[in-house]
Coordinates of C-alpha atoms and ligand atoms in Angstrom, one line a residue:
X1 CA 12.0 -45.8 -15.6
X2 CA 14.9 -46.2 -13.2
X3 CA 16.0 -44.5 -10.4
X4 CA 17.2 -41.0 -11.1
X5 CA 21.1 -39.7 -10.4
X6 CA 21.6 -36.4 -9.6
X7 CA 25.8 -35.7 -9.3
X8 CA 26.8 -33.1 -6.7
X9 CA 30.1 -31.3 -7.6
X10 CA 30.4 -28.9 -4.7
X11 CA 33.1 -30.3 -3.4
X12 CA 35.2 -30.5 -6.3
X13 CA 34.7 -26.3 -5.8
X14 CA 35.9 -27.2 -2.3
X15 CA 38.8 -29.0 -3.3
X16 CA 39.7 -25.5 -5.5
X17 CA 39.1 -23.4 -3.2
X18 CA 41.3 -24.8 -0.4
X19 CA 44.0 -23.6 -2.6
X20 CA 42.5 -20.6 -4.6
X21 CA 39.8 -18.8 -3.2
X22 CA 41.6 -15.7 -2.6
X23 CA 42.8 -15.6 -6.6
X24 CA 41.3 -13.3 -8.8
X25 CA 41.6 -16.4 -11.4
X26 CA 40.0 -18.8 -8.8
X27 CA 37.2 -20.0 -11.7
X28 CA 39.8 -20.8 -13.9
X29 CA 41.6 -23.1 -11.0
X30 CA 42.0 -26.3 -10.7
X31 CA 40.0 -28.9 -10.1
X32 CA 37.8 -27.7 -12.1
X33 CA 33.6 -28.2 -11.6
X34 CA 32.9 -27.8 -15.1
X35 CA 35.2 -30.6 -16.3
X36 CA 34.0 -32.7 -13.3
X37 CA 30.1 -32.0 -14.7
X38 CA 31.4 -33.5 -18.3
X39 CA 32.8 -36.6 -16.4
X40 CA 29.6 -36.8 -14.3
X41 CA 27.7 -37.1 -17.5
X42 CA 29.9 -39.6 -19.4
X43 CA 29.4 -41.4 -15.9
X44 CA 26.3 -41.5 -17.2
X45 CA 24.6 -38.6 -14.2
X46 CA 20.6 -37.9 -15.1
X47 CA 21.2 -34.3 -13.1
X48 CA 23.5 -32.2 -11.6
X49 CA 23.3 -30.3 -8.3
X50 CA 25.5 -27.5 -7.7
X51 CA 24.7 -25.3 -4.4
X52 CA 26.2 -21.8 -4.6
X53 CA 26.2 -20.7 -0.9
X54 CA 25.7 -17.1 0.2
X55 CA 29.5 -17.3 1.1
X56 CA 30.6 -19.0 -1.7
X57 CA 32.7 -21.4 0.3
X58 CA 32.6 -23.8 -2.8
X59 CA 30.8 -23.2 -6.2
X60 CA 31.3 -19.6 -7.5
X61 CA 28.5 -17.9 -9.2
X62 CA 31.1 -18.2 -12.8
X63 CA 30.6 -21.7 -11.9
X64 CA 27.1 -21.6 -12.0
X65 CA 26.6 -19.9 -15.2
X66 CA 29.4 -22.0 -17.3
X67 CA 28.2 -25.4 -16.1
X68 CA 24.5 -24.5 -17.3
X69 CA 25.6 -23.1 -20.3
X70 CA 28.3 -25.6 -21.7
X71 CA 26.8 -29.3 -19.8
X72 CA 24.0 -30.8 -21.4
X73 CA 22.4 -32.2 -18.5
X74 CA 19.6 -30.7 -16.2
X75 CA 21.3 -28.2 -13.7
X76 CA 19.7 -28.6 -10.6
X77 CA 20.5 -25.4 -8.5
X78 CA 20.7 -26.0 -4.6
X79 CA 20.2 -22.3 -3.1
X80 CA 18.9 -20.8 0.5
X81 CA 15.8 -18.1 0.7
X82 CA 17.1 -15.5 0.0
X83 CA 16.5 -12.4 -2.5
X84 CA 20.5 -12.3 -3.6
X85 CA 19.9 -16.4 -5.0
X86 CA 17.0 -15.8 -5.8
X87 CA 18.1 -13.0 -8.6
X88 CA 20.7 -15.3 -9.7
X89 CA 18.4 -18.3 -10.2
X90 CA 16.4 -16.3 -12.2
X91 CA 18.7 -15.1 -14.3
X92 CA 20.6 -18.6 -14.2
X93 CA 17.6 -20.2 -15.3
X94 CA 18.5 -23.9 -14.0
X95 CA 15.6 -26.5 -14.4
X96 CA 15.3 -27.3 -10.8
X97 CA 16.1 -25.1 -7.9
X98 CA 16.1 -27.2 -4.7
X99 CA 15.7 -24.6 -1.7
X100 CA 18.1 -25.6 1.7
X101 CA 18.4 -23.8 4.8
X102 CA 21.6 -22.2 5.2
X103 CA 24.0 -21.4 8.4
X104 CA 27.1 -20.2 7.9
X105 CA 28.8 -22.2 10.7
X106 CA 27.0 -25.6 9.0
X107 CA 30.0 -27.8 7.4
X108 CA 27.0 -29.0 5.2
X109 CA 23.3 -28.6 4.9
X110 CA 22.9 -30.2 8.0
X111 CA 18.8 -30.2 8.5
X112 CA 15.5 -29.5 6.5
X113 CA 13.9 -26.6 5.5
X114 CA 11.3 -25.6 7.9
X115 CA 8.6 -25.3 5.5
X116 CA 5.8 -25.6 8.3
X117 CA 7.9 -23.2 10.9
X118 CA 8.9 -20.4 7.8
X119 CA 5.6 -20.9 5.3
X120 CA 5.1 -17.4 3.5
X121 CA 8.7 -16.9 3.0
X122 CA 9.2 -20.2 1.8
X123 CA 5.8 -20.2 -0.3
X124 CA 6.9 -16.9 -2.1
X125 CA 9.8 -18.0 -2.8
X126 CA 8.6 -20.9 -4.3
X127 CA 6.3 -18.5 -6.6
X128 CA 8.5 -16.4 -7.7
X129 CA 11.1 -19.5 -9.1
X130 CA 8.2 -21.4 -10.7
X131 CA 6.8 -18.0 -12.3
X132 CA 10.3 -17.8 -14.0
X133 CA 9.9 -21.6 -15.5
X134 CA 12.2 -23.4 -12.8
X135 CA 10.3 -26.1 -10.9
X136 CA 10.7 -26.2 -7.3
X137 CA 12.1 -28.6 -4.9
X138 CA 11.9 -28.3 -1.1
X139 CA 15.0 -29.9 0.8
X140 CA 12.6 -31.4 3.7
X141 CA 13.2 -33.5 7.3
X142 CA 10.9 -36.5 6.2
X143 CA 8.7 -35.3 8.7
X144 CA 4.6 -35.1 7.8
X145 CA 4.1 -31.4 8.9
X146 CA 7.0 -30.5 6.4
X147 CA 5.6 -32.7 3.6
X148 CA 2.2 -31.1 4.4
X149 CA 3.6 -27.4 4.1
X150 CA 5.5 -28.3 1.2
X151 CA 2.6 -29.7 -1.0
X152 CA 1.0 -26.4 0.2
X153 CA 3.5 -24.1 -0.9
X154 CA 3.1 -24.7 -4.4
X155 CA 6.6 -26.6 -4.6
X156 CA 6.5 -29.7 -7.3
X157 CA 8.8 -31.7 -5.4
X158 CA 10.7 -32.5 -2.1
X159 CA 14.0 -33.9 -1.3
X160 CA 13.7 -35.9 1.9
X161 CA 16.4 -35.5 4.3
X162 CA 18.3 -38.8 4.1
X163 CA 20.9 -38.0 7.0
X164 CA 19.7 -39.6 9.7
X165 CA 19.4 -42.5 7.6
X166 CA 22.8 -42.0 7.0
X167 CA 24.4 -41.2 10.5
X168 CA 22.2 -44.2 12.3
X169 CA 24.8 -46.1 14.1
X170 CA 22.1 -49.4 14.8
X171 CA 19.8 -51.3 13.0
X172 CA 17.2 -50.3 14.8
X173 CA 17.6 -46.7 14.4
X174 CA 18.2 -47.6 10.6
X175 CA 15.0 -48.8 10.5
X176 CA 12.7 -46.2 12.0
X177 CA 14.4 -44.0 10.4
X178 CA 13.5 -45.9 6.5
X179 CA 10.0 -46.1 8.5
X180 CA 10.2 -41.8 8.6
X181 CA 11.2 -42.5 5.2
X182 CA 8.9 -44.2 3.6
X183 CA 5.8 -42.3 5.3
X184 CA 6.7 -39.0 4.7
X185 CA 7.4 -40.4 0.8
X186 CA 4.1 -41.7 0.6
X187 CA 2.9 -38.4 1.9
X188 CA 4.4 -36.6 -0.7
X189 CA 3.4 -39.0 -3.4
X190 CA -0.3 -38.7 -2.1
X191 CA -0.1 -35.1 -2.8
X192 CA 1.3 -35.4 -5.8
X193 CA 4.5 -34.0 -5.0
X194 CA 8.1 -35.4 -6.8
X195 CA 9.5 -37.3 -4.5
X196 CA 13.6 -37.1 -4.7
X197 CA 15.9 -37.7 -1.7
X198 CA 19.6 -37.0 -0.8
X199 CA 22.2 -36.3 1.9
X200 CA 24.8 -38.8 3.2
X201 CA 24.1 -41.5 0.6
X202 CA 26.7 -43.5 -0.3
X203 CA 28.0 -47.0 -2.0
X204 CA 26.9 -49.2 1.2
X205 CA 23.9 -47.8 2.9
X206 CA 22.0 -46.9 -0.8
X207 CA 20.1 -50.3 -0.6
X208 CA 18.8 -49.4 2.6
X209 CA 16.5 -47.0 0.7
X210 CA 15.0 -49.6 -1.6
X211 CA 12.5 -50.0 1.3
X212 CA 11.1 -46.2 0.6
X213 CA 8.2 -46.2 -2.0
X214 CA 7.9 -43.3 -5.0
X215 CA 11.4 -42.0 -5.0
X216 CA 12.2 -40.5 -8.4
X217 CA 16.0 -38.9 -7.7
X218 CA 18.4 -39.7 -5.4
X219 CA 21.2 -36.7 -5.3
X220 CA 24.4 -37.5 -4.3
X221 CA 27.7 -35.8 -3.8
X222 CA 30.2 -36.6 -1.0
X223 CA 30.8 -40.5 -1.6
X224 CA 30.5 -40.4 -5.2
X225 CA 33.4 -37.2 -5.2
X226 CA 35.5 -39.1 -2.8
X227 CA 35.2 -42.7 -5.0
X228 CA 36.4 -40.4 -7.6
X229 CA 40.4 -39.9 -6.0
X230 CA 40.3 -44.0 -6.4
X231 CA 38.9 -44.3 -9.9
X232 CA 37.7 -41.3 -11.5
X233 CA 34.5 -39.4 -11.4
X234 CA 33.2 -40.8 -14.4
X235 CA 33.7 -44.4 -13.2
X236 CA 32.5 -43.5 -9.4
X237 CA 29.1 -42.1 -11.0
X238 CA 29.0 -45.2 -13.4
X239 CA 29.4 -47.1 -10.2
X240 CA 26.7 -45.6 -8.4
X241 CA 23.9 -45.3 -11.2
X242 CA 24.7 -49.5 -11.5
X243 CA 24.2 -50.0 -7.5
X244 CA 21.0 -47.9 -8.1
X245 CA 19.7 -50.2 -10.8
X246 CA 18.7 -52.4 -8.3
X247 CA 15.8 -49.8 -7.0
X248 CA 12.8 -52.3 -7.2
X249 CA 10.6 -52.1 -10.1
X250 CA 7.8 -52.6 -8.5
X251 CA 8.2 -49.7 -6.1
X252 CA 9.6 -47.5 -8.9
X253 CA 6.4 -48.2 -10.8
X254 CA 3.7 -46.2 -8.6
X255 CA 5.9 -43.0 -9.2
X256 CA 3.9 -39.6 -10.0
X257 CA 4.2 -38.2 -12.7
X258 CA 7.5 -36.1 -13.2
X259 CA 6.2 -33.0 -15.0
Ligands
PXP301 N1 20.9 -32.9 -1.2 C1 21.0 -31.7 -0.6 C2 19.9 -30.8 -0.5 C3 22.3 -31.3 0.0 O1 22.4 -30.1 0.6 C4 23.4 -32.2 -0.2 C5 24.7 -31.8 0.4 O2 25.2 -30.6 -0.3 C6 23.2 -33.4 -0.9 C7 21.9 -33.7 -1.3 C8 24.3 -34.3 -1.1 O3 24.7 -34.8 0.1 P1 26.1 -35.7 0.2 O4 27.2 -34.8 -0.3 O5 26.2 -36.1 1.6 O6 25.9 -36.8 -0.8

């Protein structure tokens, strides 16, 4: 089974809403996320992410609700701890909810969740979404403490932190950083936890995570929106989900199981 592709369209909401997030209309404003989710799937997208953030900087809760009930593609919903998203995951009913930390002076989820540091919180949460039929995902630093707590809290998967990956400015950073990687993935895999991983991933560094055992989902969003002003989003996805065909079999084959 090949590597997994989960779109993110938050930023096509952020696009929107640099011109229309004081409208009363602004759901119905262009661009719009729910034509971008069509052209993620004809791009050929196994998932798609969308993160509706306490201040609703980007994806609007109409958003939400209109993209789950008109795309036929698994909606994973990105969300922070909190009782307001966790009513409206319940009652949005995604198939995945990936729980983020969330600081409203962040530009973007810019660490892990501190599953470890924040456990009963993060453990109840993680009941209460599962009880209502969504499977869990913890958004994690691939750090072995987190991976621990995670597997503890009842989660089903974790996303590893791919941005310092990302940001690494040498090789050598690059490669203790695919080191973190690749032990906190086998962590996860050992407990029998899905592992995904995301954040900063784009057409050129991808490869570098062919190193990292048991990854199931990569979830992308920045590159793959910003490829989309040259050629489209459904050729930008089509893009990526070819680049990620080259995931090697052999690694892809120990996977867990994904139910
Ligand atoms: N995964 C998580 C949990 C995220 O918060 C984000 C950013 O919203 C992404 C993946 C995608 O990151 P990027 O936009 O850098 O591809």
């Amino acid at each position: 089974m090949p590597l997994l592709l989960g779109v993110n369209i938050d930023h096509i909401a952020t696009l929107r809403q640099a011109r229309y997030a004081h409208t009363p209309e602004a759901a119905n404003a262009e661009p719009s996320p729910l034509v971008a989710a069509f052209d993620a799937l004809e791009g050929g997208a196994d998932s798609l992410t969308i993160h509706v953030r306490g201040d609703r900087r980007h994806m609007q809760d109409a958003d939400a609700f209109r993209i789950r009930a008109a795309v036929p593609l698994p909606l994973n919903f990105e969300m922070g701890v909190t009782a307001e998203m966790i009513t409206i995951a319940l009652a949005l009913k995604p198939d995945f909810a990936c729980l983020v930390p969330e600081s409203r002076e962040e530009i973007t989820t810019e660490g892990g969740l501190d599953v470890a540091g924040r456990f009963a919180p993060t453990r109840d949460a993680v009941a209460q979404l599962q009880d209502g039929g969504i499977r869990v995902s913890l958004f994690i630093d691939p750090d072995l403490p987190q991976v621990e707590a995670a597997a503890r809290s009842g989660a089903r998967m974790i996303e590893l932190h791919t941005g310092c990956f990302a940001n690494a400015t040498t090789d050598a950073a690059r490669e203790a950083e695919i080191t973190r990687l690749t032990a906190a993935a086998r962590a996860g895999h050992a407990a029998g936890l899905q592992v995904n991983a995301g954040h900063g991933i784009n057409y050129t560094n991808i490869s570098g995570l062919w190193a990292v055992p048991y990854l199931m989902e990569l979830n992308i969003g920045h590159s793959i929106v910003a490829r989309a002003l040259r050629v489209g989003l459904t050729q930008a996805v089509r893009e990526m989900t070819q680049l990620m065909a080259g995931y090697p079999a052999d690694t892809a084959a120990a996977r867990p199981h994904s139910s």
